[in-house]
CSV table of C-alpha atoms in Angstrom, one decimal:
chain,number,residue,atom,x,y,z
A,1,GLY,CA,13.8,-2.2,-1.1
A,2,GLU,CA,10.4,-2.5,0.5
A,3,ASN,CA,9.6,-0.4,3.6
A,4,VAL,CA,6.4,-1.3,5.6
A,5,GLU,CA,5.1,1.1,8.3
A,6,GLN,CA,2.5,-0.2,10.8
A,7,HIS,CA,0.3,1.8,13.2
A,8,PRO,CA,-0.5,1.8,16.0
A,9,SER,CA,2.3,0.1,18.0
A,10,THR,CA,-0.1,-0.6,20.8
A,11,LEU,CA,-3.9,-0.9,20.6
A,12,SER,CA,-6.2,-1.5,23.6
A,13,VAL,CA,-9.9,-2.1,23.0
A,14,GLN,CA,-12.8,-3.3,25.0
A,15,GLU,CA,-13.9,-6.9,24.5
A,16,GLY,CA,-16.6,-6.9,21.8
A,17,ASP,CA,-15.4,-3.7,20.1
A,18,SER,CA,-13.6,-3.6,16.8
A,19,ALA,CA,-9.9,-3.2,16.2
A,20,VAL,CA,-8.2,-1.7,13.2
A,21,ILE,CA,-4.5,-1.9,12.4
A,22,LYS,CA,-3.1,0.0,9.5
A,23,CYS,CA,0.0,-0.5,7.3
A,24,THR,CA,1.6,1.3,4.3
A,25,TYR,CA,4.2,0.0,1.9
A,26,SER,CA,6.6,1.7,-0.5
A,27,ASP,CA,7.4,-0.8,-3.2
A,28,SER,CA,4.8,-0.8,-6.0
A,29,ALA,CA,6.1,-4.2,-7.0
A,30,SER,CA,4.6,-5.7,-3.8
A,31,ASN,CA,1.5,-7.6,-4.6
A,32,TYR,CA,1.0,-10.0,-1.6
A,33,PHE,CA,0.0,-8.7,1.8
A,34,PRO,CA,-0.3,-11.2,4.6
A,35,TRP,CA,-1.2,-10.6,8.3
A,36,TYR,CA,0.3,-12.6,11.1
A,37,LYS,CA,-0.5,-13.1,14.7
A,38,GLN,CA,2.3,-13.9,17.1
A,39,GLU,CA,2.1,-14.9,20.7
A,40,LEU,CA,5.1,-14.5,22.9
A,41,GLY,CA,7.9,-16.8,22.0
A,42,LYS,CA,6.0,-18.6,19.2
A,43,ARG,CA,6.0,-18.7,15.5
A,44,PRO,CA,3.9,-16.2,13.5
A,45,GLN,CA,0.5,-17.6,12.5
A,46,LEU,CA,-1.0,-16.5,9.2
A,47,ILE,CA,-4.5,-15.1,9.9
A,48,ILE,CA,-5.4,-13.6,6.5
A,49,ASP,CA,-3.8,-12.5,3.4
A,50,ILE,CA,-4.7,-10.5,0.3
A,51,ARG,CA,-3.3,-10.1,-3.2
A,52,SER,CA,-3.2,-6.9,-5.1
A,53,ASN,CA,-6.0,-7.9,-7.6
A,54,VAL,CA,-8.5,-7.9,-4.7
A,55,GLY,CA,-9.6,-4.8,-2.7
A,56,GLU,CA,-11.1,-6.7,0.3
A,57,LYS,CA,-11.2,-10.1,1.8
A,58,LYS,CA,-13.1,-11.4,4.8
A,59,ASP,CA,-12.9,-14.4,7.0
A,60,GLN,CA,-15.4,-14.5,9.8
A,61,ARG,CA,-14.5,-11.8,12.2
A,62,ILE,CA,-11.3,-10.8,10.3
A,63,ALA,CA,-11.2,-8.6,7.2
A,64,VAL,CA,-8.4,-7.0,5.2
A,65,THR,CA,-8.7,-4.1,2.9
A,66,LEU,CA,-6.2,-2.9,0.3
A,67,ASN,CA,-5.8,0.4,-1.4
A,68,LYS,CA,-3.2,-0.2,-4.1
A,69,THR,CA,-3.2,3.4,-5.3
A,70,ALA,CA,-2.4,4.8,-1.9
A,71,LYS,CA,-0.2,1.8,-1.0
A,72,HIS,CA,-2.0,1.0,2.2
A,73,PHE,CA,-3.8,-2.0,3.7
A,74,SER,CA,-5.7,-2.5,7.0
A,75,LEU,CA,-6.7,-5.4,9.2
A,76,HIS,CA,-10.1,-5.2,10.8
A,77,ILE,CA,-11.1,-7.5,13.7
A,78,THR,CA,-14.7,-7.3,14.8
A,79,GLU,CA,-16.3,-8.6,18.1
A,80,THR,CA,-12.9,-8.8,19.7
A,81,GLN,CA,-12.4,-11.6,22.2
A,82,PRO,CA,-9.7,-12.1,24.9
A,83,GLU,CA,-7.9,-14.7,22.8
A,84,ASP,CA,-7.4,-12.0,20.1
A,85,SER,CA,-4.7,-10.4,22.4
A,86,ALA,CA,-1.4,-10.8,20.7
A,87,VAL,CA,1.1,-9.0,18.5
A,88,TYR,CA,0.0,-8.6,14.9
A,89,PHE,CA,2.3,-8.0,12.1
A,90,CYS,CA,1.6,-6.9,8.6
A,91,ALA,CA,3.9,-7.8,5.7
A,92,ALA,CA,4.4,-7.2,2.0
A,93,SER,CA,6.2,-9.1,-0.7
A,94,PRO,CA,6.3,-9.3,-4.4
A,95,LEU,CA,5.1,-12.6,-5.8
A,96,ARG,CA,7.4,-13.3,-8.6
A,97,ARG,CA,8.0,-16.4,-10.6
A,98,GLY,CA,9.9,-19.0,-8.5
A,99,GLY,CA,8.7,-17.5,-5.2
A,100,ALA,CA,12.1,-16.3,-4.1
A,101,ASP,CA,11.1,-13.1,-2.4
A,102,GLY,CA,10.9,-13.0,1.4
A,103,LEU,CA,8.5,-10.9,3.4
A,104,THR,CA,9.1,-7.4,4.7
A,105,PHE,CA,7.3,-7.0,8.0
A,106,GLY,CA,5.9,-4.0,9.8
A,107,LYS,CA,7.0,-3.3,13.3
A,108,GLY,CA,4.0,-5.0,14.9
A,109,THR,CA,1.0,-3.9,16.9
A,110,HIS,CA,0.4,-5.2,20.4
A,111,LEU,CA,-3.4,-5.7,20.6
A,112,ILE,CA,-4.8,-5.8,24.1
A,113,ILE,CA,-8.4,-6.8,24.6
A,114,GLN,CA,-9.7,-5.4,27.9
A,115,PRO,CA,-12.4,-7.6,29.6
B,1,GLY,CA,-1.3,-28.0,6.1
B,2,ALA,CA,2.4,-27.7,5.2
B,3,VAL,CA,4.7,-28.0,8.2
B,4,VAL,CA,8.1,-26.5,8.7
B,5,SER,CA,10.1,-27.8,11.6
B,6,GLN,CA,13.0,-26.1,13.3
B,7,HIS,CA,15.6,-27.5,15.7
B,8,PRO,CA,16.8,-26.8,18.3
B,9,SER,CA,14.0,-24.8,19.9
B,10,ARG,CA,16.4,-23.4,22.5
B,11,VAL,CA,20.2,-23.3,22.6
B,12,ILE,CA,22.8,-21.8,24.9
B,13,CYS,CA,26.3,-21.5,23.7
B,14,LYS,CA,29.5,-19.9,24.9
B,15,SER,CA,30.8,-16.7,23.3
B,16,GLY,CA,33.2,-17.5,20.4
B,17,THR,CA,31.7,-20.9,19.6
B,18,SER,CA,29.4,-21.8,16.7
B,19,VAL,CA,25.9,-23.1,16.7
B,20,LYS,CA,23.8,-24.7,14.0
B,21,ILE,CA,20.1,-24.3,13.5
B,22,GLU,CA,18.2,-26.7,11.2
B,23,CYS,CA,15.0,-25.9,9.2
B,24,ARG,CA,13.1,-28.8,7.6
B,25,SER,CA,10.1,-28.8,5.4
B,26,LEU,CA,8.3,-32.0,6.5
B,27,ASP,CA,5.7,-32.6,3.8
B,28,PHE,CA,6.7,-30.5,0.8
B,29,GLN,CA,9.8,-29.6,-1.1
B,30,ALA,CA,11.1,-26.1,-0.5
B,31,THR,CA,13.4,-24.7,-3.2
B,32,THR,CA,13.6,-21.5,-1.3
B,33,MET,CA,13.7,-21.0,2.5
B,34,PHE,CA,14.0,-17.7,4.4
B,35,TRP,CA,15.8,-16.9,7.7
B,36,TYR,CA,14.6,-14.2,10.0
B,37,ARG,CA,15.9,-12.8,13.2
B,38,GLN,CA,13.6,-11.3,15.9
B,39,PHE,CA,15.0,-9.4,18.9
B,40,PRO,CA,12.7,-9.1,21.9
B,41,LYS,CA,9.7,-6.9,21.4
B,42,GLN,CA,10.8,-6.2,17.8
B,43,SER,CA,9.7,-7.3,14.3
B,44,LEU,CA,11.0,-10.1,12.2
B,45,MET,CA,13.9,-9.0,10.0
B,46,LEU,CA,14.8,-11.0,6.9
B,47,MET,CA,18.4,-12.1,7.1
B,48,ALA,CA,18.8,-14.1,4.0
B,49,THR,CA,17.1,-16.2,1.3
B,50,SER,CA,18.4,-19.8,1.2
B,51,ASN,CA,18.3,-21.3,-2.3
B,52,GLU,CA,18.6,-25.1,-2.8
B,53,GLY,CA,21.8,-26.0,-4.6
B,54,SER,CA,23.2,-22.5,-4.7
B,55,LYS,CA,24.5,-19.7,-2.6
B,56,ALA,CA,22.2,-17.8,-0.2
B,57,THR,CA,21.2,-14.2,-0.9
B,58,TYR,CA,21.9,-12.0,2.1
B,59,GLU,CA,20.1,-8.8,3.1
B,60,GLN,CA,22.1,-5.6,3.4
B,61,GLY,CA,23.9,-5.5,6.7
B,62,VAL,CA,24.0,-9.2,7.4
B,63,GLU,CA,27.4,-10.7,7.5
B,64,LYS,CA,27.5,-13.8,5.2
B,65,ASP,CA,30.7,-15.1,6.8
B,66,LYS,CA,29.2,-15.0,10.2
B,67,PHE,CA,25.8,-16.4,9.3
B,68,LEU,CA,26.5,-19.4,7.2
B,69,ILE,CA,23.5,-20.8,5.3
B,70,ASN,CA,23.5,-24.2,3.6
B,71,HIS,CA,20.5,-25.5,1.6
B,72,ALA,CA,21.8,-28.9,0.6
B,73,SER,CA,18.5,-30.6,-0.2
B,74,LEU,CA,14.9,-29.6,-1.0
B,75,THR,CA,13.8,-30.2,2.6
B,76,LEU,CA,16.7,-28.9,4.7
B,77,SER,CA,18.3,-25.6,5.2
B,78,THR,CA,20.8,-24.8,8.0
B,79,LEU,CA,21.9,-21.6,9.6
B,80,THR,CA,25.2,-21.6,11.4
B,81,VAL,CA,26.1,-18.7,13.7
B,82,THR,CA,29.9,-18.6,13.8
B,83,SER,CA,32.0,-17.1,16.5
B,84,ALA,CA,28.8,-16.2,18.4
B,85,HIS,CA,28.7,-13.1,20.6
B,86,PRO,CA,26.2,-12.0,23.2
B,87,GLU,CA,24.7,-9.5,20.8
B,88,ASP,CA,23.8,-12.5,18.5
B,89,SER,CA,21.3,-13.7,21.1
B,90,SER,CA,18.0,-13.6,19.4
B,91,PHE,CA,15.0,-15.6,18.2
B,92,TYR,CA,15.9,-17.1,14.8
B,93,ILE,CA,13.0,-18.4,12.7
B,94,CYS,CA,12.9,-19.9,9.2
B,95,SER,CA,10.2,-20.1,6.7
B,96,ALA,CA,9.4,-21.7,3.4
B,97,ARG,CA,7.2,-21.1,0.4
B,98,ILE,CA,5.9,-24.0,-1.6
B,99,GLY,CA,7.2,-23.3,-5.1
B,100,GLY,CA,5.7,-20.1,-6.3
B,101,GLY,CA,2.7,-20.3,-4.1
B,102,ASN,CA,1.4,-17.5,-1.9
B,103,THR,CA,1.6,-18.8,1.6
B,104,ILE,CA,4.7,-18.7,3.7
B,105,TYR,CA,5.0,-21.3,6.5
B,106,PHE,CA,7.1,-20.6,9.5
B,107,GLY,CA,9.2,-23.0,11.7
B,108,GLU,CA,8.7,-22.9,15.4
B,109,GLY,CA,11.8,-20.7,15.9
B,110,SER,CA,15.0,-21.1,17.8
B,111,TRP,CA,16.0,-19.1,20.9
B,112,LEU,CA,19.7,-18.5,20.9
B,113,THR,CA,21.5,-17.3,24.0
B,114,VAL,CA,25.2,-16.6,23.9
B,115,VAL,CA,26.8,-16.3,27.3
């Protein structure tokens, strides 16, 4: 099955600086890579996702890059703000007909924005 | 956007008893729902895939006789933790994907405490 590795486990950056979180996956059948933000005790919130036919996607301060050959993808947050502090999870999944495949998550990154 | 509702949000049960958690898709039909478990400060682990009208598919290491999943309609899946033990205490969260679409929507999660 799929194995997703995520680094770092904790990331502390100064407010206004950029943050980068990296993930690798093992299953070449995976073609959908979402990123979730989770605050303590709450449900994960999708912040951005990318499919394998695209190398980069951007949404305001958030961007995701995908290197399918190397099987790694990264989350980039620019101009970080205190409200960006949370745990971020990457995930991978194949998108097959019928949508019956669940997500395999990385172990998470605790992002701390220092004022 | 699509909404997935989960109930109860918190439940405390005695060791040896069973507890049922419901997951509903409120404004779409979900032929497939996914159940995850998340221990404190850990990632989300896929437990099983719930298929409407058929048996659930369990991930390796998840006891199907202990975690009973029923997906009787296109808008409701239930997870019953049978003969609960303290080590079953965790955050259980369901999710659903609309048909073969990309986005996976999460329920609010249910905190289970077994005393």
